[in-house]
Coordinates of N, CA and C in Angstrom, one line a residue:
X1 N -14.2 -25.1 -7.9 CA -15.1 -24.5 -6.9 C -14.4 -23.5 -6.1
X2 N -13.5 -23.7 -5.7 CA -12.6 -22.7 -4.9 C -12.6 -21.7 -5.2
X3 N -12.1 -21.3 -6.7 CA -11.8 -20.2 -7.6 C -12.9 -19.3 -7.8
X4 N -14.2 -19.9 -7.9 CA -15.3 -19.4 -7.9 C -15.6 -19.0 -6.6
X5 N -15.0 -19.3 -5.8 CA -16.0 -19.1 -4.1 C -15.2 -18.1 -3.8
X6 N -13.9 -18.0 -4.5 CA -13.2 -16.6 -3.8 C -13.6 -15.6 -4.9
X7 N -14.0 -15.6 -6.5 CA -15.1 -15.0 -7.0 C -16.1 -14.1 -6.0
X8 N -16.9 -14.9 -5.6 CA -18.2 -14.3 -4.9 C -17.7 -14.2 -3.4
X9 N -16.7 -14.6 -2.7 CA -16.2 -13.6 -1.6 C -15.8 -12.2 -1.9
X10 N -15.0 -12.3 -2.8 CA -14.4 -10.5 -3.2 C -15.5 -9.8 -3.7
X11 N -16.5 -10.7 -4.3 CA -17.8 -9.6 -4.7 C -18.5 -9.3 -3.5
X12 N -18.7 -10.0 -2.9 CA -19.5 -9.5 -1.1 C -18.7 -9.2 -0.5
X13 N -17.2 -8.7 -0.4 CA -16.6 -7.6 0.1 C -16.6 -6.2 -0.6
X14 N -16.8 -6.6 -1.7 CA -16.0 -5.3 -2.5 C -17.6 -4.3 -2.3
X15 N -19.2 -5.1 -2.1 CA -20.0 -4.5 -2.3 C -20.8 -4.1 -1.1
X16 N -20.0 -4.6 0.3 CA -20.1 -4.4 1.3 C -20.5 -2.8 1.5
X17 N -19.0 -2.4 1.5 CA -19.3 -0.2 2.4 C -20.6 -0.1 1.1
X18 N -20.7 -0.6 0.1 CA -22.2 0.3 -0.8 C -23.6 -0.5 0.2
X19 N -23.4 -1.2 0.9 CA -25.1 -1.5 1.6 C -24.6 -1.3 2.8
X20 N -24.1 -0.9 3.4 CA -23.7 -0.5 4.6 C -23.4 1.3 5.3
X21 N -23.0 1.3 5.9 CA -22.5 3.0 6.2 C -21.5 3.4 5.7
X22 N -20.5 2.1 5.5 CA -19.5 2.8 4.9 C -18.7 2.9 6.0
X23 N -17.1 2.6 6.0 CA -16.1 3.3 7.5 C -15.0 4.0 6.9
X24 N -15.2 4.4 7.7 CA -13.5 5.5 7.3 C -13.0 6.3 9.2
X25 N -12.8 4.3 10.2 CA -12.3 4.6 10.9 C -13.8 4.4 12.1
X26 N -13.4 4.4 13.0 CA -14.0 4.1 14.4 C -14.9 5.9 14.3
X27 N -16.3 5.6 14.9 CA -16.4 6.9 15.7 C -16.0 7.6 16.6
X28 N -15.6 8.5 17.3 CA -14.8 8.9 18.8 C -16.5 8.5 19.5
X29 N -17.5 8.2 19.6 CA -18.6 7.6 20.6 C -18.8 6.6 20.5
X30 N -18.0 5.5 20.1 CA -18.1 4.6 20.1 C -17.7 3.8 21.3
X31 N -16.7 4.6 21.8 CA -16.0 4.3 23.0 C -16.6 4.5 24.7
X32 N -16.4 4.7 25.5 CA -16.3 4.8 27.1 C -15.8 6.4 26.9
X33 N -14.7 6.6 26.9 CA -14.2 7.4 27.0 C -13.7 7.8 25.1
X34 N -14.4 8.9 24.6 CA -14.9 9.4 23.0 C -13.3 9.6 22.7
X35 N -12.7 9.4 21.5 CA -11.6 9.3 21.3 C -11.4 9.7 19.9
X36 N -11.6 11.5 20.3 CA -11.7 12.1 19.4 C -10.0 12.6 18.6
X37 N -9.8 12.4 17.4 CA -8.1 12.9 17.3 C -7.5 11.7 17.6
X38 N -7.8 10.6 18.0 CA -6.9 9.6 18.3 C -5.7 9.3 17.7
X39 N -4.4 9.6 18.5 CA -3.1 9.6 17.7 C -2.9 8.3 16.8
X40 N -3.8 7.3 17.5 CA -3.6 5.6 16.8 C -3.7 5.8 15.3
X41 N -5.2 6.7 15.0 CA -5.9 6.2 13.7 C -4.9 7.7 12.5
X42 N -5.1 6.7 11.9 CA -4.6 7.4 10.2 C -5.4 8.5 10.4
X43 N -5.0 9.5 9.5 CA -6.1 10.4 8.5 C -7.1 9.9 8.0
X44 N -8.2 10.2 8.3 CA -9.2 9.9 7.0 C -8.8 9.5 5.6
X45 N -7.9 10.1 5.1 CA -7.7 10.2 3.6 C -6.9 8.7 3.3
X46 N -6.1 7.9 4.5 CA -5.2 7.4 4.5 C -6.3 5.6 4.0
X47 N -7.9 6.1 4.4 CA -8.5 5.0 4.3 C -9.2 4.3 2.6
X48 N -8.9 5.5 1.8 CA -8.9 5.7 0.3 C -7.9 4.4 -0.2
X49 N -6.7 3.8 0.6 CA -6.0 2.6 0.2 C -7.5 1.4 -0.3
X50 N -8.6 1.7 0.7 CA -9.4 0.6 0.0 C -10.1 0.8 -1.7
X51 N -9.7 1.2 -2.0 CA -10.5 1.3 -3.7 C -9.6 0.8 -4.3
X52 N -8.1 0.9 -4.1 CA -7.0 -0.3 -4.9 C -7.2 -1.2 -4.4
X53 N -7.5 -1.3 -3.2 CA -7.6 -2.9 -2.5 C -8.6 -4.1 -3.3
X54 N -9.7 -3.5 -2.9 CA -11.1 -4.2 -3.3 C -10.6 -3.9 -4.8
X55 N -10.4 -3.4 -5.9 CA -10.3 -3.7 -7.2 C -9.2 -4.4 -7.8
X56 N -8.0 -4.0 -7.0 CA -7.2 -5.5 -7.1 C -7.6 -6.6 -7.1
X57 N -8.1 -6.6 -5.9 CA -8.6 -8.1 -5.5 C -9.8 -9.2 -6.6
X58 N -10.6 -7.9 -6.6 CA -11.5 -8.4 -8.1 C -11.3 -9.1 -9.2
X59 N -10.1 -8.3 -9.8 CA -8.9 -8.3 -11.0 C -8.4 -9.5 -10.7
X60 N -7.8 -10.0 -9.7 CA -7.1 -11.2 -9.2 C -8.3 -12.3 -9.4
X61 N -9.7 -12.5 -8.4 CA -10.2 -12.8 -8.8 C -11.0 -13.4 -10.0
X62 N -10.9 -12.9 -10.9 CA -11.5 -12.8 -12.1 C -10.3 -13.5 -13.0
X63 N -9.2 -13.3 -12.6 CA -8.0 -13.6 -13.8 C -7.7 -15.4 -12.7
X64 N -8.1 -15.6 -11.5 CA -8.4 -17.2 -11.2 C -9.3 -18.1 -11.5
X65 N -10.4 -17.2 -11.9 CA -11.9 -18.2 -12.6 C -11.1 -18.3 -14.1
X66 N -10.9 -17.7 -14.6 CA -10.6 -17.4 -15.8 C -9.4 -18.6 -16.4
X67 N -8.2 -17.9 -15.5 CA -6.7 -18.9 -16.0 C -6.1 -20.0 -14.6
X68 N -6.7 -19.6 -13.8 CA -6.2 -20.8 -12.7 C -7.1 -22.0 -12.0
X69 N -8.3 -22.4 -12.8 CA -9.1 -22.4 -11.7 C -8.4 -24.0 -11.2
X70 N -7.7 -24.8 -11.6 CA -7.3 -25.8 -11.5 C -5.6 -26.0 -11.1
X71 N -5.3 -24.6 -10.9 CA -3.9 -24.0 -10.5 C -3.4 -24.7 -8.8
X72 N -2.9 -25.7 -8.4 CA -2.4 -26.6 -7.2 C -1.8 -24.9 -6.1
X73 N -1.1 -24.3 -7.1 CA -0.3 -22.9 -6.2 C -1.2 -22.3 -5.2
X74 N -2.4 -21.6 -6.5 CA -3.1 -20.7 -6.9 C -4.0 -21.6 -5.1
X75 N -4.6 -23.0 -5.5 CA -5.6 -23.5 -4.4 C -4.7 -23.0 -3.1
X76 N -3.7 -23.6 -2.9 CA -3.0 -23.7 -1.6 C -2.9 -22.2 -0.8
X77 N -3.6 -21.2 -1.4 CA -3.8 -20.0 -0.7 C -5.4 -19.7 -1.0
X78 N -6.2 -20.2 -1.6 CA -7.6 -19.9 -1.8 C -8.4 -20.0 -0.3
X79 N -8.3 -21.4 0.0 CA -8.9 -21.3 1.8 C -8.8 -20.2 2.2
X80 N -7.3 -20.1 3.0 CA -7.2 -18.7 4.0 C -8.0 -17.7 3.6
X81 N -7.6 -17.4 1.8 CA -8.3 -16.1 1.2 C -9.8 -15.8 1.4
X82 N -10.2 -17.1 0.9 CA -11.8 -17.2 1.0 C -12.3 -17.0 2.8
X83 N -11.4 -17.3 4.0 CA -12.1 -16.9 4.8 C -11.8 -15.5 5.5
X84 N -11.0 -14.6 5.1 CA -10.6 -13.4 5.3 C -11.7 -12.8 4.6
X85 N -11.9 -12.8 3.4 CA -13.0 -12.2 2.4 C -14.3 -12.1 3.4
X86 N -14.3 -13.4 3.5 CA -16.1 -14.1 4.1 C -16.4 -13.0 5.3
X87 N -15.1 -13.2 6.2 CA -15.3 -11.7 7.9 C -15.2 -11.0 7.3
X88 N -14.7 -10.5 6.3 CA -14.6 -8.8 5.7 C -15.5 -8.9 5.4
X89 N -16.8 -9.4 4.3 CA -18.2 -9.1 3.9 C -18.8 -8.5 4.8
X90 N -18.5 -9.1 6.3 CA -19.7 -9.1 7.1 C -18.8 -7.2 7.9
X91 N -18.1 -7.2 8.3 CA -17.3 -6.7 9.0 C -17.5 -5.2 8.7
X92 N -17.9 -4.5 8.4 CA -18.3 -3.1 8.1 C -19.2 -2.9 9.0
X93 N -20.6 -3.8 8.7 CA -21.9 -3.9 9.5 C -21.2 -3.9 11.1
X94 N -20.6 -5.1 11.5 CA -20.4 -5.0 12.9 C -19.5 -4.0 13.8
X95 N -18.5 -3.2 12.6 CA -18.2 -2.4 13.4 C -18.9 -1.0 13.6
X96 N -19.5 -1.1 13.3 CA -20.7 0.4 13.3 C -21.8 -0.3 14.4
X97 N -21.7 -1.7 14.8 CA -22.4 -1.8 16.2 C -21.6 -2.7 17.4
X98 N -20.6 -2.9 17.2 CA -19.4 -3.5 18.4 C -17.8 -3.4 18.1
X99 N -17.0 -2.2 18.5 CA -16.1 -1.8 18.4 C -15.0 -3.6 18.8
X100 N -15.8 -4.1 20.1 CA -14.9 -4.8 20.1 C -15.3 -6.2 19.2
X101 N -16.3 -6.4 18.9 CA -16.5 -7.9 18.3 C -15.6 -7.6 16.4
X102 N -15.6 -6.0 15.9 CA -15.2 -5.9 15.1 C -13.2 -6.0 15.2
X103 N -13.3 -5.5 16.8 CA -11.5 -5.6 16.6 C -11.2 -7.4 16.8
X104 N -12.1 -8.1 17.2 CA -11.8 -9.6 17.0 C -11.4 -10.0 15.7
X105 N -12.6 -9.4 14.9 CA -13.1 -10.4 13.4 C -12.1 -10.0 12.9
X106 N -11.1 -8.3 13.3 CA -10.1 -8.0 11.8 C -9.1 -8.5 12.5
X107 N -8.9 -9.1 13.4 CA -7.8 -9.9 13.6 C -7.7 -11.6 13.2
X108 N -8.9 -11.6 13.1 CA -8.8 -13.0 12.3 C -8.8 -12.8 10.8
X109 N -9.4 -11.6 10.1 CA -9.4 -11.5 8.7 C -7.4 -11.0 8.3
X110 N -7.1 -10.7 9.4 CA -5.6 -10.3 9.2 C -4.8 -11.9 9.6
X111 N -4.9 -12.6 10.6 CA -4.7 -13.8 10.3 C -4.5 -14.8 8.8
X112 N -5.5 -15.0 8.7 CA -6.4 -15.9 7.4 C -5.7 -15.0 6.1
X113 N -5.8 -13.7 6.1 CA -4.8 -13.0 4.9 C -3.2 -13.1 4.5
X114 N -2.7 -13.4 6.1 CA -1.1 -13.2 5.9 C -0.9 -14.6 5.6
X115 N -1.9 -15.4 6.2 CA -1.8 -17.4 5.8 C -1.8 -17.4 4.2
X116 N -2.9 -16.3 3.9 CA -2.9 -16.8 2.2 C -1.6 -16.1 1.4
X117 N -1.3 -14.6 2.2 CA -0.2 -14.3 1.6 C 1.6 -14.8 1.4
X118 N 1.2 -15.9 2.4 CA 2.8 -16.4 2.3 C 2.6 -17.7 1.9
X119 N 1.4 -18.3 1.7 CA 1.2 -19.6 0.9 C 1.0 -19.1 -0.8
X120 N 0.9 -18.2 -0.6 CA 0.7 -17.6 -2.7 C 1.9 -16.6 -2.8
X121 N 2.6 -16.6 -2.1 CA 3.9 -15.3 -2.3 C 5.1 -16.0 -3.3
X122 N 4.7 -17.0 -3.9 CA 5.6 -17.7 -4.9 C 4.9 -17.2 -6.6
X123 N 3.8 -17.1 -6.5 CA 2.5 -17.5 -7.7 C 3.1 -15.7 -8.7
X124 N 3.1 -16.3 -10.1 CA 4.1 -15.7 -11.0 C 3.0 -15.7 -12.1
X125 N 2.9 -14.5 -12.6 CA 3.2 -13.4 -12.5 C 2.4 -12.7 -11.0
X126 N 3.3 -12.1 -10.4 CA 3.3 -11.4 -8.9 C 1.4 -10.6 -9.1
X127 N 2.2 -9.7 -10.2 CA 0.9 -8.8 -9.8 C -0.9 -9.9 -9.5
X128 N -0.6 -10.9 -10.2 CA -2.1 -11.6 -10.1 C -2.8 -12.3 -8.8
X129 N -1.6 -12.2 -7.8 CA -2.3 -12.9 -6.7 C -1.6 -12.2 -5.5
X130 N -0.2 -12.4 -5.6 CA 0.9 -12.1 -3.9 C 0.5 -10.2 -4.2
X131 N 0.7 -9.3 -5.0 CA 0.9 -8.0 -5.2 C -0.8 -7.6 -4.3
X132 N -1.5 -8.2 -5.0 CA -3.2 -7.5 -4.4 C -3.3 -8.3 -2.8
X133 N -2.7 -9.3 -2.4 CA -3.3 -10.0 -1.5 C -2.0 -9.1 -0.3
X134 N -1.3 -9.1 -0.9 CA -0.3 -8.1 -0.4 C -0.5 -7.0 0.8
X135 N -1.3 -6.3 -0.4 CA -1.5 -4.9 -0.3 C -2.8 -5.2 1.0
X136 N -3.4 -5.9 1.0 CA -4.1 -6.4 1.8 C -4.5 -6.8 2.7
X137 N -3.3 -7.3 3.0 CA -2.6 -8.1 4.6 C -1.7 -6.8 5.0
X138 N -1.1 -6.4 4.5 CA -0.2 -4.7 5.1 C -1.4 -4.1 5.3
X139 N -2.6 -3.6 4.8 CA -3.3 -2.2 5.6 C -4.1 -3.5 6.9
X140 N -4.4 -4.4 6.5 CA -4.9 -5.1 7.9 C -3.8 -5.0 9.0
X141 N -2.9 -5.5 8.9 CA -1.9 -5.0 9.6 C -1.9 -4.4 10.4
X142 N -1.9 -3.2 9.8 CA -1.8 -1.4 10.5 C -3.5 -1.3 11.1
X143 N -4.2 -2.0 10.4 CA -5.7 -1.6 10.9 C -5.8 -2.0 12.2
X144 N -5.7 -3.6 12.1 CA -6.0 -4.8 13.5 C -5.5 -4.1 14.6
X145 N -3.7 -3.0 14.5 CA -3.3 -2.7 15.6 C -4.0 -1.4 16.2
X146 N -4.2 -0.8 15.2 CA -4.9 0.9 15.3 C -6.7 0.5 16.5
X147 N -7.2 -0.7 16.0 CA -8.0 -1.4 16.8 C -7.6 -1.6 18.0
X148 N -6.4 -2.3 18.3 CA -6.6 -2.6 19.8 C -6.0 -0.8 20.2
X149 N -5.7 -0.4 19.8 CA -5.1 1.1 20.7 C -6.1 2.0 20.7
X150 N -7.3 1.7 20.1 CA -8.8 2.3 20.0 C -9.1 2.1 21.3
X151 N -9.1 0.8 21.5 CA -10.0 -0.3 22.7 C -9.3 0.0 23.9
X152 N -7.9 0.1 23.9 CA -6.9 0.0 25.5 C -7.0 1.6 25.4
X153 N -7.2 2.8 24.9 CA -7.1 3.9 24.8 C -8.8 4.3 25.2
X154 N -9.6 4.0 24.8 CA -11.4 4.2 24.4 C -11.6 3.6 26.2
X155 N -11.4 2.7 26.6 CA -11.7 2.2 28.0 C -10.8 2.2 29.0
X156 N -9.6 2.6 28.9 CA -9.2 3.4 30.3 C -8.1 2.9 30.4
X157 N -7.5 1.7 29.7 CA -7.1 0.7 30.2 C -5.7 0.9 30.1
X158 N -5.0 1.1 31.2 CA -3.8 1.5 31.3 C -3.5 2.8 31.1
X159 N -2.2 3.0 30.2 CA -2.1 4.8 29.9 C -3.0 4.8 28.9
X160 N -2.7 6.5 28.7 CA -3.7 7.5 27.5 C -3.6 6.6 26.5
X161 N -3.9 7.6 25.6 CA -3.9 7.5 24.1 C -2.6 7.4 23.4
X162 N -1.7 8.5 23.9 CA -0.5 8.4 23.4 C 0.2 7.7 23.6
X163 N 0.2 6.9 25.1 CA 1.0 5.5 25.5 C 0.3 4.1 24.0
X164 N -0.8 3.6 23.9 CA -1.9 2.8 23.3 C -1.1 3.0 22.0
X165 N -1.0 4.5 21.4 CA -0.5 4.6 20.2 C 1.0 4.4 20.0
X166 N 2.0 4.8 20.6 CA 3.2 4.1 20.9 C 3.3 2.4 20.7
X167 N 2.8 1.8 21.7 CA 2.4 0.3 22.3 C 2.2 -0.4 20.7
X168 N 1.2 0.0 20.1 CA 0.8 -0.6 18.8 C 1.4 -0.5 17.3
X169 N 1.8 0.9 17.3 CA 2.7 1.5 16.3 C 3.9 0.0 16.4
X170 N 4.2 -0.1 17.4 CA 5.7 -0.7 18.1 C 5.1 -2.3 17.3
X171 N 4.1 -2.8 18.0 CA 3.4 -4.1 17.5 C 3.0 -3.8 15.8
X172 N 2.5 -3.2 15.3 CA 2.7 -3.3 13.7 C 3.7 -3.4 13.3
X173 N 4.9 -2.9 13.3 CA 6.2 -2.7 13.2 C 6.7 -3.9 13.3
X174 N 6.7 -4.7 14.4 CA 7.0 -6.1 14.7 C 6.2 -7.4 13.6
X175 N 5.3 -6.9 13.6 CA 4.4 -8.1 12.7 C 4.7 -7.5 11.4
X176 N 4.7 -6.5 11.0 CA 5.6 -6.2 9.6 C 7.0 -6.5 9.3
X177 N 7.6 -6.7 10.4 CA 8.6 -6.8 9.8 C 9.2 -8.3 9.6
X178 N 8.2 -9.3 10.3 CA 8.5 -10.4 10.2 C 7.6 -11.0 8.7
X179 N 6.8 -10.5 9.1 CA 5.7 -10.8 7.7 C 6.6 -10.6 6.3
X180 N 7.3 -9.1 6.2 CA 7.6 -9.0 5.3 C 9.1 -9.8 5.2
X181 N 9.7 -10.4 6.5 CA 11.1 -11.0 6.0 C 10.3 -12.3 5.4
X182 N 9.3 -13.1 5.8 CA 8.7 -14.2 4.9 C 8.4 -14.1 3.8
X183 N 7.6 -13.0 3.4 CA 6.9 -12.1 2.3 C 7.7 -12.5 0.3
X184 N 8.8 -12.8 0.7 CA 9.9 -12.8 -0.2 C 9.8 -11.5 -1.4
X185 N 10.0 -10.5 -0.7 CA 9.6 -9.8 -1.4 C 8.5 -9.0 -2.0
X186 N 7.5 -9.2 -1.6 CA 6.4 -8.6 -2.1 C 5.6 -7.2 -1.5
X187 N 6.4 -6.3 -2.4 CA 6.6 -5.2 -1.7 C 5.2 -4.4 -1.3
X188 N 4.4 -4.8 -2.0 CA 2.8 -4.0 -1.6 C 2.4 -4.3 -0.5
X189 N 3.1 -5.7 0.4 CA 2.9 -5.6 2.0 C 3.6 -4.5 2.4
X190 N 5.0 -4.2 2.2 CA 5.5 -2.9 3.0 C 4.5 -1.6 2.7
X191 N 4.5 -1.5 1.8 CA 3.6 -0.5 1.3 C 2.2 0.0 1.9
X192 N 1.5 -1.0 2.1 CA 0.2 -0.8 2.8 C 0.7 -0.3 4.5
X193 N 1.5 -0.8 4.6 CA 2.0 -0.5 6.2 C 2.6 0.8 6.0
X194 N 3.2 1.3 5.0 CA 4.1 2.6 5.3 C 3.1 3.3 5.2
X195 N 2.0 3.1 4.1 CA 0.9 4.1 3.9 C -0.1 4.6 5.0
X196 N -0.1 3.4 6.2 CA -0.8 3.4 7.2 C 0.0 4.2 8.1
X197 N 1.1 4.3 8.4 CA 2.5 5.0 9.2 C 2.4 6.1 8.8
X198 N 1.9 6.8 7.6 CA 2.3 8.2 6.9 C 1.3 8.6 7.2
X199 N -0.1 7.9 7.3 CA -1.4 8.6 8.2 C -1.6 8.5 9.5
X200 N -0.7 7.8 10.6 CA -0.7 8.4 11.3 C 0.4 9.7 11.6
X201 N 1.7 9.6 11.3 CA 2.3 10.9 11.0 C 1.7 12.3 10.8
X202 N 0.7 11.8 9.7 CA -0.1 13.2 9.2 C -0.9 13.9 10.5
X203 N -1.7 12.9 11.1 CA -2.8 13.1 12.0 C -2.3 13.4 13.3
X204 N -0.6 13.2 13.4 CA 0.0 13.9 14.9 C 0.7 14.7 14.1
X205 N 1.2 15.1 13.9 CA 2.5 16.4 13.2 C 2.9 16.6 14.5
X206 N 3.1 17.7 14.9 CA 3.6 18.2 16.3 C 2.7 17.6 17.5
X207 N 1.6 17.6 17.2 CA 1.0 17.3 18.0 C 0.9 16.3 19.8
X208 N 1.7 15.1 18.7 CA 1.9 14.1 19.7 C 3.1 13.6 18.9
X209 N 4.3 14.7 19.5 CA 5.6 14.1 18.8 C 6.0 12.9 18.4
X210 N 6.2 12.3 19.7 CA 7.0 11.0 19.7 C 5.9 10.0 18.9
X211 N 4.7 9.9 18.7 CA 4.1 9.1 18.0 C 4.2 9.0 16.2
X212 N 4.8 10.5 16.0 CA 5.3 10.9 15.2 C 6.5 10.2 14.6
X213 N 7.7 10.5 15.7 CA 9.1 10.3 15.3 C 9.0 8.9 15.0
X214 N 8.2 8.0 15.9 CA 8.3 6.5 16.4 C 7.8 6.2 15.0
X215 N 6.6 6.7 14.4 CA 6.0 6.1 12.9 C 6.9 6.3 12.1
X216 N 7.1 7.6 12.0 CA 8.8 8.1 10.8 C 9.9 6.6 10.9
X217 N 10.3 6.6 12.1 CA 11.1 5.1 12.1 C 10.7 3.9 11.6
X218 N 9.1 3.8 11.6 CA 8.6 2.4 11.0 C 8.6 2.3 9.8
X219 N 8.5 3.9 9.2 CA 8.7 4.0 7.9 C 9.4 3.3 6.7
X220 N 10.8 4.0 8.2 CA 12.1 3.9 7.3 C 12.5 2.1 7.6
X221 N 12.2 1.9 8.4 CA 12.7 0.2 8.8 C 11.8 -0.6 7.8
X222 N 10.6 -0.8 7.7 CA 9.3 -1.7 6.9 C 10.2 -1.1 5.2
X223 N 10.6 0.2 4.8 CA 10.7 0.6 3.5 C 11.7 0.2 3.3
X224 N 13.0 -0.1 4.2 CA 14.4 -0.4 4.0 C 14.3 -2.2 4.3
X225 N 13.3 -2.5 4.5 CA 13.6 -4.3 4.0 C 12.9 -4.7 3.5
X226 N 12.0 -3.8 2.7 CA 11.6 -4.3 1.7 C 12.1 -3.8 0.2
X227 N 12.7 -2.7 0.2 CA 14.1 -2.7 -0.7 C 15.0 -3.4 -0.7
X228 N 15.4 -3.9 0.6 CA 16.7 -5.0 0.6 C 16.2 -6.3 0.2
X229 N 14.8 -6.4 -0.2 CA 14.6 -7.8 0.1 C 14.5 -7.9 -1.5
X230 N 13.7 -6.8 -2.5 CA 13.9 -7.1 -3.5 C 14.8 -6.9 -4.4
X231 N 15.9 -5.7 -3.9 CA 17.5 -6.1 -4.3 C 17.8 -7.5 -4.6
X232 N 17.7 -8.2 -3.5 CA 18.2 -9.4 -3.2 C 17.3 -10.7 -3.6
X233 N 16.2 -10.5 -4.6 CA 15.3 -11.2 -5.3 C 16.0 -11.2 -6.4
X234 N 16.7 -10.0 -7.0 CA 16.8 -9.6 -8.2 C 17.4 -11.1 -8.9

């Protein structure tokens, strides 16, 4: 039953943005104060990581009904997964009408993800479960934090924008890099996070240097241990 429930969770995610509006990122009026350009958020283009995501995850799913459904490993990460899925179904809808009830839920769908990902980060062959669930918990990651520096930036609260973006960049960085020393390797966490780091890079260039140079760093620190980590898998 499990195997099947995380079945029809990834299918009511995966078919969520098609009955919905679709996101690709916060509105700038969504806010108090419109948060247009926000140094926090990636590029638009950088939100394209979800079509590997959701089809990974399918693939995974379908290869657990299939060859694990009775798999002890395979269960011992299905809970968490199944309830990350379940807020993501819903989670599109609510953030197109509560900036903040949506930065709650992706902090719990990022919770519930990194639980499933370091409870299945053993499950062999990689690509069928740790590689997609991976990739999945790294852009949550980068998302959950891009969220609160929306919210402490959108409402006043404390410094600008570019303080918010600093502040969070700094906190992804931290939760990446501990995630991925657990991770044992599984490099499609670093990955989703550098990919998230390269869109905000893109989206400041000169613009808002130091948010710049500060992502360039996260780059290189998230990409350099998780090279060292699977060196050291080898």
């Amino acid at each position: 039953m499990k195997a099947w429930a995380i079945l029809a969770a990834t299918t009511a995610f995966l078919i969520s943005p098609f009955i919905t509006e679709g996101f690709a990122g916060f509105r700038p009026d969504q806010f108090p104060i419109p948060q247009d350009d926000a140094p926090v958020q990636p590029l638009g283009y950088a939100f394209s990581i979800w079509s590997v995501i959701y089809l990974w995850l399918l693939v995974s799913a379908v290869i657990g009904v299939w060859k694990h459904r009775d798999d002890a490993h395979w269960d011992a990460a299905r809970v968490p997964l199944f309830l990350s899925l379940a807020v993501g179904a819903f989670w599109i809808k609510v953030a197109t009408l509560s900036v903040i009830w949506a930065s709650v839920l992706i902090w719990v769908m990022l919770g519930t993800a990194v639980w499933a990902l370091l409870a299945g980060r053993n499950i062999r062959p990689a690509w069928q479960f740790a590689l997609p669930v991976g990739l999945y918990a790294g852009w949550l990651t980068a998302a959950s934090c891009v969220s609160i520096g929306l919210l402490g930036a959108g409402y006043g609260i404390g410094g600008g924008a570019v303080m918010w973006a600093l502040l969070m960049v700094s906190v992804a960085m931290l939760i990446a890099a501990l995630v991925q020393h657990r991770a044992h390797g599984v490099w499609t966490y670093a990955l989703a996070v550098v990919w998230a780091l390269v869109g905000i890079i893109a989206r400041n260039g000169t613009g808002a240097l130091s948010v710049t140079l500060f992502s360039v760093a996260g780059v290189v620190i998230i990409s350099g241990l998780a090279v060292r980590q699977m060196q050291f898998n080898r």
